Amino acid sequence: MKSKILMIGACGQIGSELTLKLRRLFGEENVIASDISYSNLDVVNSGIFEIVDAQNYASIKVCVEKYKIDTIYLMAAILSATGEKYPMKAWDLNMESLFHVLNLARAKFIKKVFWPSSIAVFGATTPKEFTPQYTIMEPSTVYGITKQVGERWCEYYHKKYDVDVRSLRYPGIISWKTLPGGGTTDYAVEIYHKAITDGFYDCFLTEETELPMMFMDDAIKATIDIMTANKDAVKIRSSYNLAAISFTPKELAESIKKHIPGFKITYTPDYRQDIANSWPKSINDSYAREDWKWKHQFNIEDITKEMLLQLNKKYGASLNKSK
Ligand code: VAH
C-alpha cells in the first residue's frame, strides 16, 4: 500500500521541492502539503494543502487523522542566520515541532519520520577537513544547538520507543525554484540571481570561506534514498553526514564567469562570517555511502550550468512580461 505523506514546512526551500518530487513519485493524492501560511503557490496549487502549525500538537494530529498519514517529513525550521536574531523563537519552533512529531510516532499515530539535521551541528572545535561522522560537536549557533539536541532525541526515541526516524546532516543547499530563507549558505543561491539581474554581487562571506554544498536535486535524492532504504540499512539514527562538494565564494564566482564573463563580485563580510567560520570545510559521508549507497551527482560546473539555465528562463519570462 502506498505511503500517505504529510510534509510540514512544504513552502520552504527544501520542503517545496520535496513535495513536488514526492507527488510525482507517489501520486498527488498521497502527499499532503502543509505550512503555517500559503506562501508557495506552486505547492498550494499542485495538490492537497492544509494550514498546520508545527508548534501545535493538535494541529498536526488533526491533519494526520484526517488523511490517515503514515509518514511525516518535518521540514519547518528557523535556520542559522535568522536563529541568531531570534534565538528563543528558533529554539521553540525547531524543538517543539520535533517533539510533536516524535510523540505522534511514539503513540503509533504515524510509522515513519524524516527530520533534517545540518552541518551546523559542528562547531569551531570540530576538525574542519573531511569532518567525520563521529567527532567533537560544540555548535555555537542556536540553530546548530537545536540540531545537535534534536539528533540526540531522534536516537533516543528510536532506541527507547522503536520510532523509525531518519535524518541527514544537510550541507548548504543550492536551488533555483524557491529562495532559501535566513541561512548562512544563502549567498550560494543569491549570487546566481544577482549575476543574471545585476551582473554584480556583494557577497556577505569572504572569498576564501570554503563550505560544504549540494545541489537541490542531490539533496532530494538523498532524502528519498534514506526514506526508502530498508529499515536495517539505516544504522545511524541520530543523523548521517551527507556531502557532495565544497567550494569558496571565489570558486563559485569563477564558475559563473565562464558563462557571464563580465560578472563582478565584491566581499563585505557580515555577522554570518562568524557562523561560517565555525563550520567544516568538507564532510566525510562514508557511512551514508556504505549503509544505503548514497552517491552525489552534481559538481560545481553542473550546478552553475543548471542554475543559470533555469534562472535565465525564469527572469527572461518576467523581463518579457515587463516589456
Ligand atoms: C543555513 N542553509 O545556512 C542552512 C544550512 C548548512 C547550512 O543548515 O543555516
XYZ file of C-alpha atoms in Angstrom, residues 52-57 60 89 92-94 96-97 100:
14
model
C -0.713 23.299 10.036
C 1.055 24.935 12.968
C 4.176 22.803 13.533
C 4.312 24.088 17.129
C 0.820 22.796 17.896
C 0.429 19.036 18.547
C -0.597 18.197 13.334
C 11.846 31.583 18.548
C 10.835 26.874 20.333
C 9.946 26.154 16.691
C 12.800 23.741 15.983
C 8.586 21.811 19.795
C 7.872 20.682 16.237
C 5.283 16.720 18.487
